[in-house]
Each structure stands twice: as structure tokens, then as C-alpha cells.
Short mmCIF file of C-alpha atoms and ligand atoms in Angstrom, two decimals:
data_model
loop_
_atom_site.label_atom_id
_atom_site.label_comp_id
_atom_site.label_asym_id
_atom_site.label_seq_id
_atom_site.Cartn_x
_atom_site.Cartn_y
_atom_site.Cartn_z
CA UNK A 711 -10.22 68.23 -72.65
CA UNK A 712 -8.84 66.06 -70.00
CA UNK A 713 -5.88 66.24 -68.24
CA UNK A 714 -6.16 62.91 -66.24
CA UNK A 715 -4.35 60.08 -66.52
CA UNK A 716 -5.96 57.06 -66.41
CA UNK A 717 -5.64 54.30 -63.24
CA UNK A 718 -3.44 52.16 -65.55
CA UNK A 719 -1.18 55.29 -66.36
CA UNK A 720 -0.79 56.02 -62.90
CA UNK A 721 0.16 52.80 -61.96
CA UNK A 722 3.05 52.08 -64.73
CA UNK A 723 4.20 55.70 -63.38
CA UNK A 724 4.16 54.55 -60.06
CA UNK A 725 5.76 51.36 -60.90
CA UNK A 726 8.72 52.62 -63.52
CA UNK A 727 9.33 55.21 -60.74
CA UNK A 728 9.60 52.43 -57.22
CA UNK A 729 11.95 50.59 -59.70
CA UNK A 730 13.93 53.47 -60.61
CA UNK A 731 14.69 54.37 -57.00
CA UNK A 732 15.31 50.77 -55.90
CA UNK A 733 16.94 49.01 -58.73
CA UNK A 734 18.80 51.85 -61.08
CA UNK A 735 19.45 55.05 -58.03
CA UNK A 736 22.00 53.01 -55.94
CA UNK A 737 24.50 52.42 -59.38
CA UNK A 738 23.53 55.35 -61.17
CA UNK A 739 26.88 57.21 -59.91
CA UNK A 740 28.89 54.65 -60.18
CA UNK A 741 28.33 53.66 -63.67
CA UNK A 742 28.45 56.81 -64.51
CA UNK A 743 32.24 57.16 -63.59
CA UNK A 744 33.45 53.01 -64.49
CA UNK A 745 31.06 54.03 -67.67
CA UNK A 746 29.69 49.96 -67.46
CA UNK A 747 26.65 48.75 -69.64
CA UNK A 748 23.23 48.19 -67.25
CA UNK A 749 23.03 44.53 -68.09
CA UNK A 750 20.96 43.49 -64.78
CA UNK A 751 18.85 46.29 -64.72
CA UNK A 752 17.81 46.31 -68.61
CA UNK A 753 17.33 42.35 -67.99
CA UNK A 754 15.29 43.36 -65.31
CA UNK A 755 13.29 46.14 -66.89
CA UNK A 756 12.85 43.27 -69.38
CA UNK A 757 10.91 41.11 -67.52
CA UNK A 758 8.60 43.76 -66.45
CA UNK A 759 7.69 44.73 -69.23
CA UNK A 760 9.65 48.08 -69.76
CA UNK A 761 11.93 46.96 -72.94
CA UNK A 762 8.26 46.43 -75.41
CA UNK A 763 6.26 48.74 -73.59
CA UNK A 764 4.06 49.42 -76.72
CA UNK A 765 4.05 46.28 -78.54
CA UNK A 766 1.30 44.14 -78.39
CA UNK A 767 1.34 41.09 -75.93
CA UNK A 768 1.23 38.86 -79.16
CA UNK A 769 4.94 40.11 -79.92
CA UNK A 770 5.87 39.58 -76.51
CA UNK A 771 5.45 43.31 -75.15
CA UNK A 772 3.12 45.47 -72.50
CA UNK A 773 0.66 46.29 -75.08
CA UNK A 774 0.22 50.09 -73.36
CA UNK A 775 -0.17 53.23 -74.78
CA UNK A 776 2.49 55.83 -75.62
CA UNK A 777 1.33 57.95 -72.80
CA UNK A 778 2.34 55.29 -70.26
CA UNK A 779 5.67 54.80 -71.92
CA UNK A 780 6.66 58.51 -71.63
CA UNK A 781 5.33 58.58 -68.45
CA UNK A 782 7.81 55.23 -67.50
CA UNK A 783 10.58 57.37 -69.91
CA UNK A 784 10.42 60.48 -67.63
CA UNK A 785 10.64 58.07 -64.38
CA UNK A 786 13.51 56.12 -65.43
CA UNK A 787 15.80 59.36 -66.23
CA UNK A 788 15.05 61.11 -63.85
CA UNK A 789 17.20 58.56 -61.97
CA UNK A 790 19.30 58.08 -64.87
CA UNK A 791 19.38 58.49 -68.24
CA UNK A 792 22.08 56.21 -69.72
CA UNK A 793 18.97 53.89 -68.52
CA UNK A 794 16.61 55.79 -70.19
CA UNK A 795 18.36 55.90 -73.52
CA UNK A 796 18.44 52.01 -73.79
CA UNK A 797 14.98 51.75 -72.94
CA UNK A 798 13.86 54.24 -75.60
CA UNK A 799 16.16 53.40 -78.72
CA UNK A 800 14.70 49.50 -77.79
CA UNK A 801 11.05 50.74 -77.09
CA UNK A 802 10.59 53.34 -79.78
CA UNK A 803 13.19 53.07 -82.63
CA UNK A 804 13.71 49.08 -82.69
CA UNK A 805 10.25 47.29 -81.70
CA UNK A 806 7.51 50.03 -83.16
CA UNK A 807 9.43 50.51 -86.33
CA UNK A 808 9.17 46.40 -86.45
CA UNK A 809 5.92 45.86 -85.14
CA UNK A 810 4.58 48.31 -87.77
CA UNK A 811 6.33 47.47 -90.67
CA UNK A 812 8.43 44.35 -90.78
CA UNK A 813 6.75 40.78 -91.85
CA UNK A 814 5.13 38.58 -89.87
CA UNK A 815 8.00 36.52 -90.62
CA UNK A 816 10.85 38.90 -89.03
CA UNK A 817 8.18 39.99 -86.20
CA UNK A 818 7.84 36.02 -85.16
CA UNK A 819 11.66 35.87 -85.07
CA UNK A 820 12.85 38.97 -83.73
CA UNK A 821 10.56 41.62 -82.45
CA UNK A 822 8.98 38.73 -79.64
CA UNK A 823 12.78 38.19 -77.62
CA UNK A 824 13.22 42.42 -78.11
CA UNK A 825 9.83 43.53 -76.76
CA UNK A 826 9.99 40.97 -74.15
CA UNK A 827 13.69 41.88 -73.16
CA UNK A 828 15.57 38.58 -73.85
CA UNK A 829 17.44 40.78 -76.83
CA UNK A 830 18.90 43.89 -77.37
CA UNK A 831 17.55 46.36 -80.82
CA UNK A 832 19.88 49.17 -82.12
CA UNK A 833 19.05 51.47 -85.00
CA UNK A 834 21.71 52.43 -87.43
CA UNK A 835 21.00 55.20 -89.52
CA UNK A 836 23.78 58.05 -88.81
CA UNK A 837 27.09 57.66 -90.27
CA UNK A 838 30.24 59.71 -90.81
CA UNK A 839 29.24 62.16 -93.22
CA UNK A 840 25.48 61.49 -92.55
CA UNK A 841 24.24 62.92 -89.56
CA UNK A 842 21.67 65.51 -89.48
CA UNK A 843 22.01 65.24 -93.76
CA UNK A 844 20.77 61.18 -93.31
CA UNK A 845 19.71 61.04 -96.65
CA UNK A 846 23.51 60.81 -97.92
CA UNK A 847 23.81 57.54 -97.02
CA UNK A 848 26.75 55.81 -98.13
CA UNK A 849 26.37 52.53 -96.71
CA UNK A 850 25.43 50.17 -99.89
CA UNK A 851 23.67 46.56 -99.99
CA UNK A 852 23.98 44.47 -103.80
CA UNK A 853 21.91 41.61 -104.03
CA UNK A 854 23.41 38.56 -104.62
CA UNK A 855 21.28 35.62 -105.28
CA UNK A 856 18.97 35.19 -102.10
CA UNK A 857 21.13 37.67 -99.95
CA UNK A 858 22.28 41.61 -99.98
CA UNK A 859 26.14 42.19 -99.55
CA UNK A 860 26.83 45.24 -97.29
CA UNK A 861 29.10 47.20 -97.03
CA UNK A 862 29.81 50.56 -94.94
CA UNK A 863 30.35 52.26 -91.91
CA UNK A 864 27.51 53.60 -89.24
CA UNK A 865 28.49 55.68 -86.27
CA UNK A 866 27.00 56.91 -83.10
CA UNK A 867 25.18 53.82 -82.85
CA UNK A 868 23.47 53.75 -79.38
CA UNK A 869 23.63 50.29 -78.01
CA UNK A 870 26.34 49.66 -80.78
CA UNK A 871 27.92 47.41 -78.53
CA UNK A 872 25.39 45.47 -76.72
CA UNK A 873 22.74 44.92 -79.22
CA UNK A 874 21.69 41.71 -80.51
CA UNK A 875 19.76 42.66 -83.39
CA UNK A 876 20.30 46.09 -85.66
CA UNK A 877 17.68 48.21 -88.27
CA UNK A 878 20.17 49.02 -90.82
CA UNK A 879 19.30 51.86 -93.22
CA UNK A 880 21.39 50.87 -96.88
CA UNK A 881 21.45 52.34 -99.96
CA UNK A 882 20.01 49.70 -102.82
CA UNK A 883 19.48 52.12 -105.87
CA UNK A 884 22.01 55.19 -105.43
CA UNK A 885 19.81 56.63 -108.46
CA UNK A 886 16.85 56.80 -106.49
CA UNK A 887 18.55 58.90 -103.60
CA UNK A 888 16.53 58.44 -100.31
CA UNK A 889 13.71 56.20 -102.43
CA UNK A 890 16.67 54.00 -103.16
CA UNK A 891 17.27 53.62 -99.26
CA UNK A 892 16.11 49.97 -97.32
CA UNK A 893 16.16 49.13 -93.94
CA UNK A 894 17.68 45.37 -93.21
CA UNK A 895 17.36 43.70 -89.72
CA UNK A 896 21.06 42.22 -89.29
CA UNK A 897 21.90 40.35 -86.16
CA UNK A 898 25.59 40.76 -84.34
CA UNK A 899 27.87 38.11 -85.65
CA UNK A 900 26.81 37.94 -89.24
CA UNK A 901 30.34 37.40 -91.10
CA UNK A 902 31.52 40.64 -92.22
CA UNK A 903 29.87 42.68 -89.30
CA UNK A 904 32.40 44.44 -87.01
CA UNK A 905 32.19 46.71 -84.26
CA UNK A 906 34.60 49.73 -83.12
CA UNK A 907 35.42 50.94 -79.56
CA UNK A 908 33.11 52.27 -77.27
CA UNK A 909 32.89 55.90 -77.06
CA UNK A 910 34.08 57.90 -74.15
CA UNK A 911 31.07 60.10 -74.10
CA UNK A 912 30.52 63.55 -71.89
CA UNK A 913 27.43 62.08 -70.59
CA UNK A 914 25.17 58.96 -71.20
CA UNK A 915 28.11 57.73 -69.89
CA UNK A 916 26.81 54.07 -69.35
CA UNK A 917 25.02 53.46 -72.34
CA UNK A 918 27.05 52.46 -75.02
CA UNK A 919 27.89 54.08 -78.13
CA UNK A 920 29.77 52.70 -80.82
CA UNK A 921 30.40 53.07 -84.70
CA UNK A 922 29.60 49.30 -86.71
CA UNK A 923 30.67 48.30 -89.89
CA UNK A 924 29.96 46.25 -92.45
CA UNK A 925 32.42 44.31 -95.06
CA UNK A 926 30.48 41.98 -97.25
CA UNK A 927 28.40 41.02 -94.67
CA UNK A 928 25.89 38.55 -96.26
CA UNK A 929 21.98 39.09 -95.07
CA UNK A 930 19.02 37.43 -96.30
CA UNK A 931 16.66 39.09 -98.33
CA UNK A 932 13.51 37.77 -95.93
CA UNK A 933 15.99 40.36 -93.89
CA UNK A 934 14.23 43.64 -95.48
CA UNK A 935 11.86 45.51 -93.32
CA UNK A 936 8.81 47.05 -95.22
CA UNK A 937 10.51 47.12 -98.79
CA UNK A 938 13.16 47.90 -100.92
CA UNK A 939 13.26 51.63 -101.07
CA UNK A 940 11.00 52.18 -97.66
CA UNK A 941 14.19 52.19 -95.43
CA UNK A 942 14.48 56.19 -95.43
CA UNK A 943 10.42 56.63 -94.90
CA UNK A 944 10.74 53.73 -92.34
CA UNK A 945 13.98 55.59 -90.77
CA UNK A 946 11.92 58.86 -90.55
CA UNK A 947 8.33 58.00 -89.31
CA UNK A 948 9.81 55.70 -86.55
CA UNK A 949 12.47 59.01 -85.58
CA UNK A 950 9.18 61.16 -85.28
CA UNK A 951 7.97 58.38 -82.25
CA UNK A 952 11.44 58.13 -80.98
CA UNK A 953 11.62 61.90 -80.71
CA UNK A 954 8.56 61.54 -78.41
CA UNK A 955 11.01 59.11 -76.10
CA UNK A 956 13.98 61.67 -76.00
CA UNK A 957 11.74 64.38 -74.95
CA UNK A 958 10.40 62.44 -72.11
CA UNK A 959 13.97 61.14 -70.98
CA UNK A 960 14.70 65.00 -71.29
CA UNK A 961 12.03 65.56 -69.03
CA UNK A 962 13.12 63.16 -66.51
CA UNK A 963 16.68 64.95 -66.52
CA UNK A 964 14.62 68.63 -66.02
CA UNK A 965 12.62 67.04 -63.43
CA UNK A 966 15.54 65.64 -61.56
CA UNK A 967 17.40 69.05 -61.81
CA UNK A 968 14.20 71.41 -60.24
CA UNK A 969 13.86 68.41 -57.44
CA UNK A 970 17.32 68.43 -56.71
CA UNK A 971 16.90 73.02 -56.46
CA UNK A 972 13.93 72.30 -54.13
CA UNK A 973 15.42 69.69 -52.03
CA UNK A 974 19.06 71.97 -50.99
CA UNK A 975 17.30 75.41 -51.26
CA UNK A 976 15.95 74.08 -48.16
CA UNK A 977 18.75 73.00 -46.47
CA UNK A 978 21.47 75.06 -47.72
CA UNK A 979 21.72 78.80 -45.26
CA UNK A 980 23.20 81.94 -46.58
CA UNK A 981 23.23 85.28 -45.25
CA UNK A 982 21.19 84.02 -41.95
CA UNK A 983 18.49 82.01 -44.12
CA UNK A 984 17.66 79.17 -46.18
CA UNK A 985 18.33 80.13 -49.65
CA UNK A 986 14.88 79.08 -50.32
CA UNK A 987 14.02 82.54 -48.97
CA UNK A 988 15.73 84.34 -51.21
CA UNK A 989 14.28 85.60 -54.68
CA UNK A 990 17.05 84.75 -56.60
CA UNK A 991 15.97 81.76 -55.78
CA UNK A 992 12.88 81.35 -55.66
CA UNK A 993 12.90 82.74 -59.36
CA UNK A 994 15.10 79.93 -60.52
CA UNK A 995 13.11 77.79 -59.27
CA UNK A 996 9.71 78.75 -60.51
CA UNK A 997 10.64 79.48 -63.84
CA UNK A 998 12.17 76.01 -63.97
CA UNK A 999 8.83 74.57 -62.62
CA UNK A 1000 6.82 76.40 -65.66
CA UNK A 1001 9.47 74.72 -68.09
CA UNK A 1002 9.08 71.31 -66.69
CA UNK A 1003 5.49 71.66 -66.95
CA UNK A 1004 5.29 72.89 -70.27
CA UNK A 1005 6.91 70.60 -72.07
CA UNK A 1006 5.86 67.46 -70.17
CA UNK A 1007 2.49 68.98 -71.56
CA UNK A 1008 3.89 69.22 -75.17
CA UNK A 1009 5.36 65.84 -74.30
CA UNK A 1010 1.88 64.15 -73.53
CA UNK A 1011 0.39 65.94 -76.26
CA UNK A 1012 2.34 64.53 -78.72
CA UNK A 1013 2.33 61.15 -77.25
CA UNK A 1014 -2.03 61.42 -77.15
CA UNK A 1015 -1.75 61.99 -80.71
CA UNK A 1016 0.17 59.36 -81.57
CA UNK A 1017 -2.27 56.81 -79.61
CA UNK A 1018 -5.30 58.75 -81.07
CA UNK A 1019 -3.55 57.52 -84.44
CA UNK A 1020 -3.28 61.34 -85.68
CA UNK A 1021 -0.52 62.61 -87.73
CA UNK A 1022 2.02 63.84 -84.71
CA UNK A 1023 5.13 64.76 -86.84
CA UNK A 1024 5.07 68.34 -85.83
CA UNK A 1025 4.36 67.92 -82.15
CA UNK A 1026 6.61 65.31 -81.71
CA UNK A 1027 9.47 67.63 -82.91
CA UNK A 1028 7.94 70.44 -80.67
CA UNK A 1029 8.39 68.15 -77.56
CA UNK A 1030 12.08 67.51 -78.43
CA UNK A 1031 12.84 70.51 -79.43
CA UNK A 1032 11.79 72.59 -76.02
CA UNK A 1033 12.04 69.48 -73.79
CA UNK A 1034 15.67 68.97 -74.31
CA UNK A 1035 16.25 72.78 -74.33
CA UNK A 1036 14.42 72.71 -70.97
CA UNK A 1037 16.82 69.68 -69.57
CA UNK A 1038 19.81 71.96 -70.26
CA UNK A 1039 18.09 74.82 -69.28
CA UNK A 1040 17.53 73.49 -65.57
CA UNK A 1041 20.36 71.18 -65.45
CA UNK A 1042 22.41 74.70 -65.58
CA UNK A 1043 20.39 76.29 -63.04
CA UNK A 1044 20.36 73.58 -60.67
CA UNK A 1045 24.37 73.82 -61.41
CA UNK A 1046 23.71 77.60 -60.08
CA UNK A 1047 21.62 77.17 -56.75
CA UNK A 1048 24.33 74.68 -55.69
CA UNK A 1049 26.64 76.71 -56.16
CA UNK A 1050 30.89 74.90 -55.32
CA UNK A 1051 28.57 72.24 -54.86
CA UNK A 1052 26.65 71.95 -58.01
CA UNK A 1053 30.39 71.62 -59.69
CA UNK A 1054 31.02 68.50 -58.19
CA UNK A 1055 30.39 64.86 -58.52
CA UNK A 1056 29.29 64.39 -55.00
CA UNK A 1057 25.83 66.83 -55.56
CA UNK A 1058 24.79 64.53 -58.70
CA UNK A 1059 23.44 68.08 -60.59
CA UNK A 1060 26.68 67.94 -62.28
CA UNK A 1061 25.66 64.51 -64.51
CA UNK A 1062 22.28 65.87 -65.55
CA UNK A 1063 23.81 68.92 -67.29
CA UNK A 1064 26.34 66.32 -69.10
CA UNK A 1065 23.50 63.92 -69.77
CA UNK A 1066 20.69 66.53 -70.71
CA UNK A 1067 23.25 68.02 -73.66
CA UNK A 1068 23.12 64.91 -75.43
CA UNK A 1069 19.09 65.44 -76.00
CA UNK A 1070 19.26 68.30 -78.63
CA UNK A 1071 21.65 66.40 -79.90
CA UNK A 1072 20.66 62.56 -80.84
CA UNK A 1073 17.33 61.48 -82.60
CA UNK A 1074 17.37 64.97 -84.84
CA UNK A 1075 19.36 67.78 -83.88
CA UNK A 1076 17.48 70.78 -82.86
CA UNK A 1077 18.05 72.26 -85.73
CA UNK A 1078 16.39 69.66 -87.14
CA UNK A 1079 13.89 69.95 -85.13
CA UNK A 1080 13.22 73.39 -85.83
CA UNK A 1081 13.65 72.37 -89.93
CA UNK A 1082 10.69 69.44 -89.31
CA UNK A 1083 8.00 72.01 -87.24
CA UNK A 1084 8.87 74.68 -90.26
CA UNK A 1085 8.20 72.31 -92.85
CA UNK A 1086 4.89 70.80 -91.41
CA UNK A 1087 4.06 74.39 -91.05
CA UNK A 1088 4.46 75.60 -94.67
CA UNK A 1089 3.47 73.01 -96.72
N1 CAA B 1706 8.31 62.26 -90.77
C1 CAA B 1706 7.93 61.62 -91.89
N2 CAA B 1706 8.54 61.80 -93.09
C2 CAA B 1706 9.56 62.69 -93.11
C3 CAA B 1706 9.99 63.40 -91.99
C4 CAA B 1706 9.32 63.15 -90.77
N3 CAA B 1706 9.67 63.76 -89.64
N4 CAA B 1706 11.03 64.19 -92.34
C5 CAA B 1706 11.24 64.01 -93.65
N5 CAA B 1706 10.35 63.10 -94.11
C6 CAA B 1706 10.22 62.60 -95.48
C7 CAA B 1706 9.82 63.70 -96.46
O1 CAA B 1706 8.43 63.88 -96.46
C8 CAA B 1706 10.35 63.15 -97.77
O2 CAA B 1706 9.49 62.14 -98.22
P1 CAA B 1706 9.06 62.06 -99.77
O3 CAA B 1706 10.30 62.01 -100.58
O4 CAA B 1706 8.23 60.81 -99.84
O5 CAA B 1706 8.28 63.31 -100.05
C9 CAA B 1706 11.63 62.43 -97.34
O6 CAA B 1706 11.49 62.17 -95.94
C10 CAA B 1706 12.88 63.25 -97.57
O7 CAA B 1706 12.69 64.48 -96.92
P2 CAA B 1706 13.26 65.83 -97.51
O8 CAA B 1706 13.02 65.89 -98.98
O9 CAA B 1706 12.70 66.91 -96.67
O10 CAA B 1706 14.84 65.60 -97.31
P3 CAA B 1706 15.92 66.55 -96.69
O11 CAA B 1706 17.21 65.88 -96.90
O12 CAA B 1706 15.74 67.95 -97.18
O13 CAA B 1706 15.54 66.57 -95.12
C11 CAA B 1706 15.66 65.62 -92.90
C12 CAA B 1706 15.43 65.38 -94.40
C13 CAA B 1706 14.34 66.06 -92.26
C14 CAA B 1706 16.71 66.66 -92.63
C15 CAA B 1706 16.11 64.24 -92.36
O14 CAA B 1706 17.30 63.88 -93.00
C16 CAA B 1706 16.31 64.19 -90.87
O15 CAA B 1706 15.36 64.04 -90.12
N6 CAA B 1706 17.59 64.27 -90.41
C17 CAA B 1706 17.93 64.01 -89.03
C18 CAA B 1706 18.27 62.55 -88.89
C19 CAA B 1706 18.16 62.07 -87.48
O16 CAA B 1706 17.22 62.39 -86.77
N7 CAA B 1706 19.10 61.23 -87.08
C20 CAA B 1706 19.06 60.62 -85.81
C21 CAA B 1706 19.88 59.38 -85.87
S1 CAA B 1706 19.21 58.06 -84.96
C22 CAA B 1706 19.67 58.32 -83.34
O17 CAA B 1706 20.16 59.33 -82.95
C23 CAA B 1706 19.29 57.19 -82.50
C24 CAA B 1706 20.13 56.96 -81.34
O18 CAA B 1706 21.05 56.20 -81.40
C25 CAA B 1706 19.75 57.57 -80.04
#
């Protein structure tokens, strides 16, 4: 077993994490309180190379390995992860899903401006009464001649706003339940496609989240990624990558929270010392270093997988499922060694506990998570 990375691995870290400090640090604060979209910086991360990380350069991405884009993930949310989650939707929901299973026709037209970061990807599958239950989809599509009418409303659509080009998931034969489910490309300003207010989230706070709906909204039938009745397979294998990219943005959060600890327990005195001297401290911090380790190992294990082409359902829901309990998990205690401080903007500890909670929440509750690992266990 080896536990190097390789020179090019080291180098995309090293590269996600200069532009990270540089480019994203300085406005990570403030966007966090005005709550406004990254639009330079995803442009930006675009031309490097950071929006297609794993799509091959004849789609107009990095062509890298998944182990290079969790180790870019981790980097960029570290510093922030309302940057993080618009780089992973793009990366690992909208461009895989395509680049595996959409036409040549729709990979020509679309996937080449999202991997190369001249357009936006969103991923609609949740709606109002299906969340963590996605089968019970209610949005329909009817064909009509060359085209599918749709019609219905999907919420808690991450880059709902900003997106250029969205994976719908539609039911097309009610009878057939989640075989009767399709996934249509549809791009913003089809006739009949709407969008809702932004959501004024706890955390994530500059990514943008908003529900989209659909009123006879015409789409062609070249429009269908995979095939009729694929959408919900389509929906769930490109979830079990995407989980992969949550856990690492987790990471970056519970990485961000133990450097923070580190970085005051040496400045901050109490009781004649720095607190770094103190057990109670040092505790904290070494159980969150064990965390952080342990799942950025579960993290790159289920990302090696993956690019050894091995079935990584159940490790991919392992990663998400301890990673993001780990971001919380530290996020809090970092909360704790600063103390009065911790509890306000000023100490930045405060935004990783809001943005870490939204990780065992998106992409497959944890409960879901825990339903996933149990079922790839028992079959
Ligand atoms: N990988 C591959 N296939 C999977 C799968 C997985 N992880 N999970 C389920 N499936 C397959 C099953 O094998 C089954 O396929 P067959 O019919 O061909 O056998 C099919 O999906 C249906 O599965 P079940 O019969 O188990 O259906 P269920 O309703 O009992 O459970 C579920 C399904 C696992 C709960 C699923 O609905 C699920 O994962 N729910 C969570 C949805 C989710 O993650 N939403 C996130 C929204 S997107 C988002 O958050 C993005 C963002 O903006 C940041």
C-alpha cells in the first residue's frame, strides 16, 4: 500500500491551496455577510482548470484524477466553502454525470463551456416532498412531438440561481416509479423555466440556493441524458461521486477549524500560560487531529477507488458520513478553545460551524448515508 501522492497531486494541492489564500481568503468574510455569488473567482477557477477537474481535455477539462480533485476540494474550503460547494456540484454532479452518460451530441454542446468554466451546471433532483425519499418525484415531462413538456417544482437547488445549464431528474412513466424517472439537460431561459428567491441560508452563505420551476417548459428530446428511464440510476451513481466532493469540502472546513485551535492556543494566555499548555487543550486538539486524519483517509480511499474504476458506493458514503460529522465535530471545538471569541464573527471559527452543518445535510443526508453503507453491507 502506498500512501504517497504523486508529483502531479502535490502540485494541484499546492496550486488549489496558493489560489485559495490569494484569490478566495481576502472576500471570504465578506461574502459571507453581503451573501454575494463568487462570479470572479469561479471565472477564475475556470480558467485554471478547477471547474472540469476530471473531465477529459477533449471536453474541455483537467483530465486529473479524483484524488487530485479532493485534494483541490479540501484546499478550496478550507478557505471557504460557499467556494467549494460550486466547484463540487459543477465538478462532480454536472460534468462526470455528462461526460459518462450523455451523447456525444449534448457532451459537444454543453459539457466543453462547463468543464472549461465558461458555464455554470446545477443538478436538480430534490424537491418539496422529495428530499431524502428522491424517488417520489413529482416533477413530470409528456412528450410532445420532438420535445418533453415539463412541468414541476425542484428546491434546494445549489447554484439555482447562477447556473447556465441544469440535469433535471422528471418523471416520464409514473407506472414505472423510479425506472420511469429521466434526466433532461435544460438550459436557463427555456420558456416556461422560472426561478424563486435566493435562500437566506445559515451557512454556505455565498453560494446560491434556490427552488426552479417548470411550467410547460418545452425541451428537446436530443435533451435526454443516458435514456428514458436512466434519470434515477443516473441521479444516484453520479450522488455516490459527488458524496466523495462533500466529504472533502467537509474536510477542508475540519482542517480549517484544528488550524485555527493550533494557531490561538498559542497565542491566547490563561492562568499564567498559553492555553496550549493546558490538557484541556491539548486533548481537543489531538483528538481533532485523529478525526481530520481519518477521514481525509476514508476520503482518499474512496476517491482511489473510484480512479481504480472499483465499485466505491459504500466508501463513498463512509467518507460523507464521518467527514461531515468530523467538520461539525471540530468546527464546535474550535468554537470551544476560543472561547467569547470563537462566538464572534471577527475569529472566523464561527462560519465553519454554520458552513460544516450543511455537509450531513446536502448530497444524502446522513441518515442516508448510514441507509446506503447498510445496504451495500447486507445484500
Ligand atoms: N448507488 C447506485 N445505485 C443506487 C444507490 C447508490 N448509492 N442507492 C440506490 N441505488 C439504486 C438501487 O440499487 C435501486 O436500483 P434498482 O431499482 O435498479 O435495483 C434504485 O436506486 C432504487 O433504490 P431503492 O430501491 O433502495 O430505493 P429507496 O427509495 O428505498 O432508497 C435512496 C433510495 C437510497 C434513499 C435514495 O433515494 C437516496 O439516495 N436518497 C437521497 C437523495 C439525495 O442524496 N439527494 C441529494 C440531492 S442533490 C444535492 O444535494 C446537490 C446539491 O445541490 C448540493
Amino acid at each position: 500500500m502506498n500512501f504517497e501522492l504523486t508529483e502531479e497531486q502535490l502540485m494541484i494541492q499546492q496550486m488549489a491551496r496558493e489560489f485559495a489564500q490569494e484569490k478566495i481568503a481576502p472576500t471570504a468574510v465578506e461574502r459571507d455577510i453581503s451573501t454575494e455569488f463568487p462570479f470572479e473567482i469561479i471565472k477564475e477557477m475556470g480558467e485554471l482548470g478547477f471547474m472540469g477537474m476530471m473531465v477529459s481535455p477533449d471536453y474541455g477539462g483537467a483530465g486529473l484524477d479524483t484524488v487530485s480533485y479532493v485534494l483541490a476540494m479540501a484546499e478550496i474550503s478550507k478557505v471557504d466553502a460557499s467556494v467549494g460547494v460550486v466547484m463540487s456540484v459543477n465538478n462532480s454532479l454536472v460534468c462526470w454525470g455528462l461526460e459518462h452518460y450523455a451523447s456525444d451530441f449534448l457532451k459537444e454542446k454543453y459539457l466543453i463551456p462547463l468543464a472549461s468554466g465558461q458555464k455554470l451546471g446545477a443538478f436538480a433532483l430534490s424537491e418539496p416532498e422529495a428530499g431524502s425519499d428522491a424517488t417520489n418525484q413529482h416533477t413530470e415531462a409528456v412528450k410532445v412531438g420532438d420535445n418533453w413538456s415539463v412541468n414541476g417544482i425542484k428546491n434546494w437547488i445549489t447554484n439555482g440561481k447562477n447556473a447556465d445549464y441544469y440535469l433535471v431528474m422528471a418523471q416520464t412513466n409514473r407506472e414505472l416509479r423510479h425506472k420511469g424517472i429521466t434526466t433532461f439537460l435544460i438550459e436557463k431561459g427555456t420558456p416556461g423555466f422560472d426561478q424563486a428567491k435566493k435562500e437566506d441560508k445559515l451557512g454556505i452563505r455565498s453560494s446560491d440556493t434556490c427552488s426552479i420551476s417548470f411550467s410547460d417548459c418545452l425541451v428537446p428530446h436530443e435533451n435526454i441524458v443516458w435514456e428514458e428511464g436512466k434519470g434515477f440510476n443516473f441521479a444516484m451513481k453520479t450522488l455516490n461521486g459527488g458524496r466523495i466532493g462533500i466529504a472533502a469540502q467537509a474536510l477542508g472546513i475540519a482542517e480549517a477549524s484544528l488550524e485555527a485551535s493550533i494557531n490561538y492556543s498559542k497565542q491566547r494566555k490563561a492562568f499564567g500560560t498559553e492555553i496550549k499548555n493546558h490538557q484541556a487543550i491539548q486533548f481537543k486538539i489531538a483528538d481533532m487531529a485523529v478525526q481530520v486524519e481519518a477521514s481525509k483517509l476514508l476520503i482518499l480511499e474512496a476517491a482511489a477507488l473510484k480512479d481504480a474504476g472499483k465499485d466505491y458506493t459504500k466508501q463513498a458514503a463512509m467518507a460523507k458520513l464521518y467527514a461531515s460529522k468530523v467538520a461539525v465535530d471540530c468546527a464546535l471545538e474550535a468554537i470551544q478553545i476560543h472561547g467569547g471569541y470563537g462566538y464572534v464573527r471577527e475569529y472566523l471559527v464561527e462560519r465553519y460551524l454554520r458552513d460544516a452543518k450543511i455537509t450531513e445535510i446536502y448530497e444524502g443526508t446522513s441518515e442516508i448515508q448510514r441507509v446506503v453503507i447498510a445496504r451495500e453491507l447486507l445484500k
